[in-house]
Short mmCIF file of C-alpha atoms and ligand atoms in Angstrom, two decimals:
data_model
loop_
_atom_site.label_atom_id
_atom_site.label_comp_id
_atom_site.label_asym_id
_atom_site.label_seq_id
_atom_site.Cartn_x
_atom_site.Cartn_y
_atom_site.Cartn_z
CA UNK A 1 115.90 78.31 104.75
CA UNK A 2 119.43 79.05 105.82
CA UNK A 3 119.80 81.40 108.90
CA UNK A 4 121.47 84.73 107.94
CA UNK A 5 120.02 87.01 110.67
CA UNK A 6 123.35 88.44 111.75
CA UNK A 7 123.65 90.08 108.27
CA UNK A 8 120.69 92.30 109.05
CA UNK A 9 122.43 95.63 108.98
CA UNK A 10 124.06 94.96 105.66
CA UNK A 11 120.74 93.34 104.08
CA UNK A 12 118.75 96.39 105.51
CA UNK A 13 121.13 98.86 103.83
CA UNK A 14 120.84 97.09 100.44
CA UNK A 15 116.99 96.93 100.81
CA UNK A 16 116.74 100.72 101.48
CA UNK A 17 118.34 101.44 98.23
CA UNK A 18 116.13 98.96 96.10
CA UNK A 19 113.64 101.28 94.47
CA UNK A 20 111.43 98.28 93.14
CA UNK A 21 111.24 96.80 96.62
CA UNK A 22 110.41 100.14 98.22
CA UNK A 23 107.47 100.53 95.73
CA UNK A 24 106.31 96.91 96.42
CA UNK A 25 106.54 97.29 100.19
CA UNK A 26 104.84 100.64 100.40
CA UNK A 27 101.82 99.38 98.26
CA UNK A 28 101.60 95.93 100.04
CA UNK A 29 101.96 96.98 103.67
CA UNK A 30 100.02 100.18 103.20
CA UNK A 31 97.11 98.52 101.85
CA UNK A 32 97.02 95.62 104.31
CA UNK A 33 97.52 98.27 107.17
CA UNK A 34 94.44 100.31 106.02
CA UNK A 35 92.28 97.08 105.55
CA UNK A 36 92.98 95.93 109.05
CA UNK A 37 92.09 99.44 110.49
CA UNK A 38 88.82 99.36 108.53
CA UNK A 39 87.83 95.79 109.55
CA UNK A 40 88.69 96.27 113.12
CA UNK A 41 86.71 99.52 113.32
CA UNK A 42 83.59 97.47 112.54
CA UNK A 43 83.91 95.53 115.77
CA UNK A 44 81.90 97.14 118.62
CA UNK A 45 84.65 96.71 121.35
CA UNK A 46 87.63 95.47 119.43
CA UNK A 47 89.90 95.66 122.56
CA UNK A 48 87.56 93.60 124.52
CA UNK A 49 87.57 90.90 121.73
CA UNK A 50 91.46 91.21 121.70
CA UNK A 51 91.69 90.64 125.47
CA UNK A 52 89.37 87.67 125.03
CA UNK A 53 91.52 86.28 122.31
CA UNK A 54 94.77 86.76 124.40
CA UNK A 55 93.19 85.06 127.39
CA UNK A 56 92.27 82.04 125.26
CA UNK A 57 95.73 81.80 123.78
CA UNK A 58 97.51 82.26 127.17
CA UNK A 59 95.15 79.74 128.74
CA UNK A 60 96.04 77.26 125.97
CA UNK A 61 99.76 77.73 126.54
CA UNK A 62 99.34 77.27 130.20
CA UNK A 63 97.52 73.98 129.71
CA UNK A 64 99.53 72.92 126.65
CA UNK A 65 100.36 69.26 127.47
CA UNK A 66 96.80 68.43 128.53
CA UNK A 67 95.33 70.20 125.46
CA UNK A 68 97.70 68.43 123.11
CA UNK A 69 96.66 64.98 124.55
CA UNK A 70 93.08 65.83 124.35
CA UNK A 71 93.47 66.84 120.71
CA UNK A 72 95.38 63.52 119.98
CA UNK A 73 92.76 61.33 121.62
CA UNK A 74 89.84 63.20 119.84
CA UNK A 75 91.25 63.26 116.33
CA UNK A 76 92.71 59.64 116.72
CA UNK A 77 89.16 58.52 117.47
CA UNK A 78 88.20 59.69 114.06
CA UNK A 79 90.90 57.70 112.19
CA UNK A 80 93.78 60.09 112.03
CA UNK A 81 97.33 59.37 113.18
CA UNK A 82 99.02 61.85 115.49
CA UNK A 83 102.85 61.95 115.39
CA UNK A 84 105.12 64.08 117.51
CA UNK A 85 108.49 65.56 116.16
CA UNK A 86 110.92 66.94 118.49
CA UNK A 87 112.70 68.94 115.80
CA UNK A 88 113.10 69.78 112.14
CA UNK A 89 114.93 66.65 111.19
CA UNK A 90 112.54 64.41 113.04
CA UNK A 91 109.51 65.97 111.35
CA UNK A 92 111.08 65.88 107.81
CA UNK A 93 111.86 62.13 108.41
CA UNK A 94 108.35 61.46 109.43
CA UNK A 95 106.91 63.12 106.28
CA UNK A 96 109.44 61.05 104.12
CA UNK A 97 108.40 57.85 105.93
CA UNK A 98 104.83 58.50 105.40
CA UNK A 99 105.35 59.39 101.58
CA UNK A 100 107.33 55.90 101.14
CA UNK A 101 104.64 53.94 103.02
CA UNK A 102 101.93 55.20 100.54
CA UNK A 103 104.33 55.08 97.56
CA UNK A 104 103.99 59.00 97.11
CA UNK A 105 105.92 60.65 94.26
CA UNK A 106 104.04 63.92 93.80
CA UNK A 107 103.19 66.29 96.78
CA UNK A 108 101.00 69.36 96.76
CA UNK A 109 101.55 71.94 99.56
CA UNK A 110 99.48 74.70 100.94
CA UNK A 111 101.26 77.74 102.61
CA UNK A 112 102.71 76.90 106.04
CA UNK A 113 105.25 78.79 108.06
CA UNK A 114 106.12 75.58 110.11
CA UNK A 115 107.13 73.82 106.93
CA UNK A 116 109.29 76.84 105.86
CA UNK A 117 110.89 76.69 109.39
CA UNK A 118 111.88 73.09 108.95
CA UNK A 119 113.06 73.26 105.35
CA UNK A 120 110.52 70.60 104.36
CA UNK A 121 110.69 71.37 100.59
CA UNK A 122 114.37 70.77 100.42
CA UNK A 123 114.08 67.62 102.49
CA UNK A 124 111.43 66.18 100.30
CA UNK A 125 113.03 67.08 97.04
CA UNK A 126 116.27 65.60 98.30
CA UNK A 127 114.42 62.34 99.04
CA UNK A 128 113.28 62.25 95.21
CA UNK A 129 109.79 63.66 95.73
CA UNK A 130 108.26 66.43 93.52
CA UNK A 131 106.69 69.17 95.60
CA UNK A 132 104.42 71.83 94.28
CA UNK A 133 103.40 74.93 96.32
CA UNK A 134 99.76 75.80 95.71
CA UNK A 135 99.25 79.11 97.36
CA UNK A 136 99.64 81.60 94.50
CA UNK A 137 102.36 83.58 96.40
CA UNK A 138 104.24 80.57 97.52
CA UNK A 139 103.83 79.14 93.85
CA UNK A 140 105.62 82.26 92.59
CA UNK A 141 108.36 82.21 95.25
CA UNK A 142 108.96 78.44 94.22
CA UNK A 143 109.04 79.37 90.44
CA UNK A 144 111.56 82.14 91.20
CA UNK A 145 113.88 80.05 93.48
CA UNK A 146 112.98 82.82 95.98
CA UNK A 147 111.78 82.82 99.75
CA UNK A 148 108.72 84.24 101.08
CA UNK A 149 109.15 87.66 102.87
CA UNK A 150 105.98 88.04 104.79
CA UNK A 151 103.99 85.54 106.99
CA UNK A 152 100.64 86.34 105.12
CA UNK A 153 101.80 87.87 101.81
CA UNK A 154 104.80 85.91 100.70
CA UNK A 155 105.40 87.93 97.65
CA UNK A 156 104.82 91.46 99.09
CA UNK A 157 108.37 92.16 98.00
CA UNK A 158 107.46 91.64 94.30
CA UNK A 159 105.73 93.85 91.87
CA UNK A 160 103.17 92.72 89.36
CA UNK A 161 105.59 93.44 86.62
CA UNK A 162 108.05 91.04 88.06
CA UNK A 163 105.33 88.25 88.34
CA UNK A 164 104.44 88.97 84.56
CA UNK A 165 108.07 88.44 83.58
CA UNK A 166 108.51 85.46 85.79
CA UNK A 167 105.50 83.62 84.27
CA UNK A 168 106.66 84.54 80.70
CA UNK A 169 110.19 83.18 81.50
CA UNK A 170 109.33 80.00 83.46
CA UNK A 171 105.90 78.92 82.22
CA UNK A 172 105.94 80.34 78.64
CA UNK A 173 102.80 82.59 79.27
CA UNK A 174 102.22 85.35 76.81
CA UNK A 175 103.11 88.29 79.11
CA UNK A 176 100.17 90.17 80.84
CA UNK A 177 99.81 92.67 83.56
CA UNK A 178 96.37 91.69 84.33
CA UNK A 179 96.34 90.06 87.79
CA UNK A 180 93.15 88.08 86.84
CA UNK A 181 94.82 86.72 83.62
CA UNK A 182 97.98 85.80 85.81
CA UNK A 183 96.00 84.09 88.41
CA UNK A 184 93.78 82.06 85.96
CA UNK A 185 96.94 80.90 84.33
CA UNK A 186 98.51 79.82 87.55
CA UNK A 187 95.19 78.13 88.58
CA UNK A 188 95.10 76.09 85.46
CA UNK A 189 98.76 74.86 86.27
CA UNK A 190 98.03 74.18 89.88
CA UNK A 191 94.83 72.23 89.00
CA UNK A 192 96.86 69.62 87.25
CA UNK A 193 99.14 69.34 90.25
CA UNK A 194 96.26 68.92 92.61
CA UNK A 195 94.67 66.06 90.33
CA UNK A 196 98.00 64.13 90.06
CA UNK A 197 99.35 64.38 93.66
CA UNK A 198 99.27 61.36 95.92
CA UNK A 199 99.97 63.45 99.03
CA UNK A 200 98.80 66.97 100.33
CA UNK A 201 100.62 68.83 102.99
CA UNK A 202 99.01 71.65 105.02
CA UNK A 203 99.75 73.65 108.02
CA UNK A 204 96.98 74.52 110.55
CA UNK A 205 95.90 77.83 111.97
CA UNK A 206 94.36 76.08 114.96
CA UNK A 207 94.12 72.68 116.40
CA UNK A 208 90.89 72.53 118.61
CA UNK A 209 91.52 70.12 121.42
CA UNK A 210 87.79 69.93 122.44
CA UNK A 211 86.76 68.27 119.15
CA UNK A 212 90.09 67.05 117.61
CA UNK A 213 89.62 69.54 114.66
CA UNK A 214 92.23 71.00 112.39
CA UNK A 215 91.37 74.44 111.11
CA UNK A 216 92.88 75.73 107.87
CA UNK A 217 92.15 79.23 106.90
CA UNK A 218 92.93 80.42 103.27
CA UNK A 219 91.62 82.76 100.68
CA UNK A 220 92.40 80.50 97.56
CA UNK A 221 90.82 77.30 98.59
CA UNK A 222 94.28 75.58 98.01
CA UNK A 223 94.26 74.30 101.66
CA UNK A 224 90.91 72.62 101.12
CA UNK A 225 92.21 71.06 97.87
CA UNK A 226 95.42 69.90 99.46
CA UNK A 227 93.73 68.26 102.36
CA UNK A 228 90.73 66.63 100.23
CA UNK A 229 91.97 65.68 96.76
CA UNK A 230 95.11 63.61 97.34
CA UNK A 231 94.57 60.18 99.14
CA UNK A 232 97.13 61.02 101.83
CA UNK A 233 96.91 64.27 103.81
CA UNK A 234 99.56 65.36 106.31
CA UNK A 235 99.13 68.20 108.61
CA UNK A 236 102.31 69.73 110.13
CA UNK A 237 101.36 72.08 113.09
CA UNK A 238 103.61 73.74 115.77
CA UNK A 239 102.44 72.58 119.11
CA UNK A 240 101.44 76.19 120.21
CA UNK A 241 98.59 75.92 117.63
CA UNK A 242 96.41 74.06 119.88
CA UNK A 243 93.48 75.94 121.60
CA UNK A 244 90.94 74.61 123.98
CA UNK A 245 87.50 74.87 122.39
CA UNK A 246 85.24 75.73 119.50
CA UNK A 247 84.34 78.88 121.51
CA UNK A 248 87.93 80.02 121.65
CA UNK A 249 88.20 79.38 117.90
CA UNK A 250 85.11 81.48 117.16
CA UNK A 251 86.90 84.41 118.96
CA UNK A 252 90.36 83.95 117.51
CA UNK A 253 89.22 83.42 113.83
CA UNK A 254 87.55 86.75 113.73
CA UNK A 255 90.67 88.52 114.71
CA UNK A 256 92.89 86.43 112.52
CA UNK A 257 91.14 87.20 109.38
CA UNK A 258 90.57 90.84 110.19
CA UNK A 259 94.33 91.34 111.26
CA UNK A 260 95.60 89.52 108.46
CA UNK A 261 93.81 90.68 105.37
CA UNK A 262 91.13 93.00 106.62
CA UNK A 263 88.40 90.52 106.03
CA UNK A 264 85.44 89.86 108.33
CA UNK A 265 86.10 86.12 107.35
CA UNK A 266 88.46 84.62 104.86
CA UNK A 267 86.97 82.98 101.79
CA UNK A 268 87.77 79.30 103.04
CA UNK A 269 87.68 78.29 106.68
CA UNK A 270 88.20 74.57 106.60
CA UNK A 271 87.53 72.28 109.48
CA UNK A 272 88.48 68.70 109.26
CA UNK A 273 88.82 65.89 111.99
CA UNK A 274 90.13 62.82 110.15
CA UNK A 275 89.96 60.85 106.91
CA UNK A 276 86.81 60.55 104.82
CA UNK A 277 84.09 58.45 106.45
CA UNK A 278 82.68 55.44 104.37
CA UNK A 279 79.75 57.63 103.28
CA UNK A 280 81.73 60.73 102.58
CA UNK A 281 81.63 61.76 98.87
CA UNK A 282 85.22 62.69 98.97
CA UNK A 283 88.25 63.24 101.40
CA UNK A 284 91.60 61.66 102.07
CA UNK A 285 91.85 57.96 102.99
CA UNK A 286 94.79 58.69 105.44
CA UNK A 287 95.35 61.64 107.60
CA UNK A 288 98.46 62.36 109.72
CA UNK A 289 98.99 65.16 112.01
CA UNK A 290 102.46 66.00 112.96
CA UNK A 291 102.88 68.01 116.25
CA UNK A 292 106.19 69.97 115.95
CA UNK A 293 108.05 71.04 118.95
CA UNK A 294 111.30 72.34 117.57
CA UNK A 295 112.23 74.53 120.54
CA UNK A 296 108.63 75.62 121.47
CA UNK A 297 108.58 73.62 124.76
CA UNK A 298 111.71 75.29 125.79
CA UNK A 299 110.43 78.74 125.10
CA UNK A 300 107.24 77.91 126.92
CA UNK A 301 109.33 77.47 130.07
CA UNK A 302 110.92 80.95 129.85
CA UNK A 303 109.87 84.49 130.21
CA UNK A 304 109.33 84.57 126.52
CA UNK A 305 106.44 82.17 126.62
CA UNK A 306 104.05 84.94 125.45
CA UNK A 307 105.60 84.87 121.99
CA UNK A 308 103.90 81.60 121.36
CA UNK A 309 100.54 83.19 121.48
CA UNK A 310 101.25 84.48 117.99
CA UNK A 311 98.55 83.50 115.58
CA UNK A 312 100.66 84.53 112.48
CA UNK A 313 98.42 87.24 111.22
CA UNK A 314 101.28 89.47 110.04
CA UNK A 315 99.56 92.61 111.32
CA UNK A 316 102.86 93.57 113.25
CA UNK A 317 104.70 93.44 110.25
CA UNK A 318 102.44 95.74 108.28
CA UNK A 319 102.43 98.21 111.16
CA UNK A 320 106.20 98.32 111.76
CA UNK A 321 108.31 101.16 110.35
CA UNK A 322 111.37 99.08 110.11
CA UNK A 323 109.61 96.22 108.12
CA UNK A 324 107.81 98.70 106.04
CA UNK A 325 111.25 99.87 104.81
CA UNK A 326 113.53 96.89 104.77
CA UNK A 327 111.04 94.04 103.90
CA UNK A 328 111.12 90.51 105.27
CA UNK A 329 114.27 89.23 103.53
CA UNK A 330 116.50 91.51 105.50
CA UNK A 331 115.74 89.53 108.70
CA UNK A 332 117.48 86.74 107.30
CA UNK A 333 115.25 83.82 108.15
CA UNK A 334 111.58 82.52 107.86
CA UNK A 335 109.91 84.83 110.40
CA UNK A 336 110.47 88.54 109.77
CA UNK A 337 109.05 91.81 111.19
CA UNK A 338 108.66 92.46 114.94
CA UNK A 339 107.54 89.04 115.83
CA UNK A 340 110.30 87.59 113.78
CA UNK A 341 112.77 89.70 115.64
CA UNK A 342 111.47 87.87 118.72
CA UNK A 343 110.95 84.39 117.41
CA UNK A 344 114.18 84.04 115.27
CA UNK A 345 116.45 84.64 118.24
CA UNK A 346 114.36 82.37 120.60
CA UNK A 347 114.46 79.42 118.12
CA UNK A 348 117.96 79.77 116.93
CA UNK A 349 119.84 81.37 119.91
CA UNK A 350 120.38 84.94 120.50
CA UNK A 351 123.94 85.11 119.41
CA UNK A 352 122.76 83.85 115.90
CA UNK A 353 120.38 86.77 115.40
CA UNK A 354 122.03 89.43 117.57
CA UNK A 355 120.94 92.37 115.40
CA UNK A 356 117.20 91.50 115.30
CA UNK A 357 116.26 92.73 118.80
CA UNK A 358 117.77 96.02 117.88
CA UNK A 359 115.77 96.16 114.58
CA UNK A 360 112.99 98.12 116.24
CA UNK A 361 112.34 101.64 117.37
CA UNK A 362 110.15 100.33 120.05
CA UNK A 363 107.54 102.67 118.97
CA UNK A 364 104.88 100.15 120.01
CA UNK A 365 102.83 100.02 116.63
CA UNK A 366 103.37 96.19 116.73
CA UNK A 367 101.70 95.67 119.98
CA UNK A 368 98.93 98.10 119.15
CA UNK A 369 98.26 96.03 115.92
CA UNK A 370 98.63 92.63 117.48
CA UNK A 371 95.17 90.90 117.83
CA UNK A 372 96.41 88.97 120.89
CA UNK A 373 98.24 92.01 122.50
CA UNK A 374 101.77 90.42 122.46
CA UNK A 375 104.00 92.89 124.28
CA UNK A 376 106.57 92.74 121.53
CA UNK A 377 108.59 95.82 122.61
CA UNK A 378 109.01 94.32 126.09
CA UNK A 379 110.19 91.02 124.49
CA UNK A 380 112.72 92.92 122.32
CA UNK A 381 114.10 94.75 125.39
CA UNK A 382 114.50 91.51 127.24
CA UNK A 383 116.24 89.99 124.38
CA UNK A 384 118.61 93.12 124.17
CA UNK A 385 119.36 92.57 127.95
CA UNK A 386 120.15 88.88 127.16
CA UNK A 387 122.52 89.99 124.53
CA UNK A 388 124.39 92.25 126.87
CA UNK A 389 124.53 89.65 129.44
CA UNK A 390 126.02 87.28 126.83
CA UNK A 391 128.76 89.79 126.06
CA UNK A 392 127.23 90.38 122.51
CA UNK A 393 126.59 94.13 122.73
CA UNK A 394 129.01 96.39 120.78
CA UNK A 395 131.94 97.78 122.85
CA UNK A 396 131.12 101.22 121.43
CA UNK A 397 127.49 101.06 122.43
CA UNK A 398 128.44 99.89 125.94
CA UNK A 399 130.91 102.65 126.39
CA UNK A 400 128.37 105.06 125.03
CA UNK A 401 125.61 103.98 127.42
CA UNK A 402 128.12 104.09 130.34
CA UNK A 403 129.10 107.63 129.53
CA UNK A 404 125.51 108.58 129.13
CA UNK A 405 124.71 107.01 132.54
CA UNK A 406 127.60 108.83 134.25
CA UNK A 407 126.69 112.35 132.69
CA UNK A 408 122.98 111.92 133.60
CA UNK A 409 123.87 111.08 137.21
CA UNK A 410 126.11 114.12 137.63
CA UNK A 411 124.63 117.66 137.18
CA UNK A 412 127.99 119.16 136.40
CA UNK A 413 128.88 116.63 133.77
CA UNK A 414 125.43 116.90 132.39
CA UNK A 415 125.96 120.76 131.90
CA UNK A 416 129.34 120.34 130.56
CA UNK A 417 128.09 117.71 128.02
CA UNK A 418 125.31 119.97 126.98
CA UNK A 419 127.74 122.96 126.30
CA UNK A 420 129.99 120.72 124.41
CA UNK A 421 127.13 119.38 122.25
CA UNK A 422 125.82 122.91 121.50
CA UNK A 423 129.42 124.11 120.38
CA UNK A 424 129.99 120.92 118.19
CA UNK A 425 126.53 121.12 116.44
CA UNK A 426 126.98 124.95 115.87
CA UNK A 427 130.17 124.17 113.99
CA UNK A 428 128.49 121.49 111.94
CA UNK A 429 125.31 123.32 111.39
CA UNK A 430 124.48 124.00 107.48
CA UNK A 431 122.74 126.97 105.88
CA UNK A 432 119.30 125.20 106.50
CA UNK A 433 119.84 125.27 110.17
CA UNK A 434 120.16 121.33 110.34
CA UNK A 435 123.32 119.53 111.34
CA UNK A 436 124.11 117.76 108.07
CA UNK A 437 126.55 114.98 109.27
CA UNK A 438 127.94 113.96 112.62
CA UNK A 439 131.48 113.02 111.71
CA UNK A 440 131.87 110.43 114.60
CA UNK A 441 131.70 106.59 114.03
CA UNK A 442 128.28 105.21 115.12
CA UNK A 443 126.65 108.56 115.78
CA UNK A 444 127.49 109.36 112.22
CA UNK A 445 125.19 106.55 111.12
CA UNK A 446 122.22 108.56 112.47
CA UNK A 447 122.95 111.38 109.98
CA UNK A 448 123.53 109.14 106.78
CA UNK A 449 119.97 109.24 105.87
CA UNK A 450 118.58 112.19 107.94
CA UNK A 451 119.49 115.58 109.24
CA UNK A 452 120.08 116.05 112.98
CA UNK A 453 118.32 118.96 114.47
CA UNK A 454 120.79 121.28 116.13
CA UNK A 455 120.71 121.83 119.94
CA UNK A 456 118.92 124.93 121.25
CA UNK A 457 121.38 127.91 121.54
CA UNK A 458 120.87 128.04 125.39
CA UNK A 459 120.03 125.22 127.85
CA UNK A 460 117.10 125.28 130.06
CA UNK A 461 119.52 125.92 133.11
CA UNK A 462 121.00 128.87 131.38
CA UNK A 463 117.59 130.43 130.48
CA UNK A 464 116.24 129.78 134.09
CA UNK A 465 119.48 131.43 135.60
CA UNK A 466 118.89 134.41 133.31
CA UNK A 467 115.35 134.69 134.24
CA UNK A 468 116.07 134.64 137.88
CA UNK A 469 118.76 137.37 137.36
CA UNK A 470 116.05 139.29 135.37
CA UNK A 471 118.28 139.67 132.30
S1 SF4 B 1 102.78 88.82 116.99
FE1 SF4 B 1 100.59 89.44 116.80
S2 SF4 B 1 100.38 90.89 115.08
FE2 SF4 B 1 102.38 89.90 114.83
S3 SF4 B 1 102.00 87.99 113.56
FE3 SF4 B 1 101.75 87.34 115.74
S4 SF4 B 1 99.61 87.60 116.28
FE4 SF4 B 1 99.86 88.88 114.35
#
């Protein structure tokens, strides 16, 4: 997916005017947010579980090289081949090579953010392969030539009516608004793809080093179909997916599913450790696991390493007032919402995603929702500091902050500024007592969609002096 994060302000403005998008977002994020709250409330000590999960992920990041090697040794002993990809191009080349080696023409895929990140579908199609996304949301996105807008709910931006029209147009289906009918129709189409594909590609939610196990968590069972029906299975996983032990997996999976979809456990939690054994009734003959770096090792060496603890549950997106209003596409890349505003600049360079660290009110709802307690507001602030250091902050903002700092450090200037602001807002106050519009560039943006409350008629200092005088 082409990076377009610097267009965030324009894209967000358009998104705010899109009534259909606003309806879909309110429904999708609202339901997911409430479902997570309900699921977490069932846990006796949710914060203790979150601390345990955080410790597991941070420990894994600390010992990443050793754990990756242990994972490789253990899964290789069971017949899988582990390959290492330094970047997106290397990873895509490896997949194409595997496809050629096994004379693959048709590929089925389950949902994977890592493959979105590296533009795998485009690379495979350019190499002449046919690729079918099998997660229902991703299938719809693919049919529509669209891109996913949420880590967990790829079509949260679409309404049911849009899906109805799409299926009628692209698949010739008799239009229906019934989700069950739409799903059954898609399932039939996908079943044909599963049965004819020579290669299945999946991501991984976790890689367990202790046992050499790949874990795939889905609600539709398509991950299991992709990894067991075609004779060749390729797993593409970011290196940060490795965890130490089955015990850590037991902790993390409880939080992943509760945080992502509000379920105690997803419908399918698939654990696999290599190709089918001779006495297995089914399963792939060949399993490849590609460990993707693509900038992760570099991030691990910085103060932003904590961002790699993300387990891609999407809870911070659903909790974020910015995401709830602008949706995922406005962020201009694969990862959206609060964690996207951190990861996109880290993976692509802060100058190439300069508006994203500012796409937050720093309210802290993301950190409060995060099952591994990533301090996203702090990471965003640090990215803002990096932007200032890189000379990327707006001159108007820098001048405004410099003037503010000067005024706040001088009681005289502070008082004068307050008096000027009171005078100005009095002149601009409408009949309802609110300041309708501040006619100043930059500050005026604040009042484009909201009223600005007028300053109090008298400052605290004035009131205090009057009180002292007894007047
Ligand atoms: S940052 Fe936390 S809440 Fe957001 S997707 Fe990652 S794990 Fe989930």
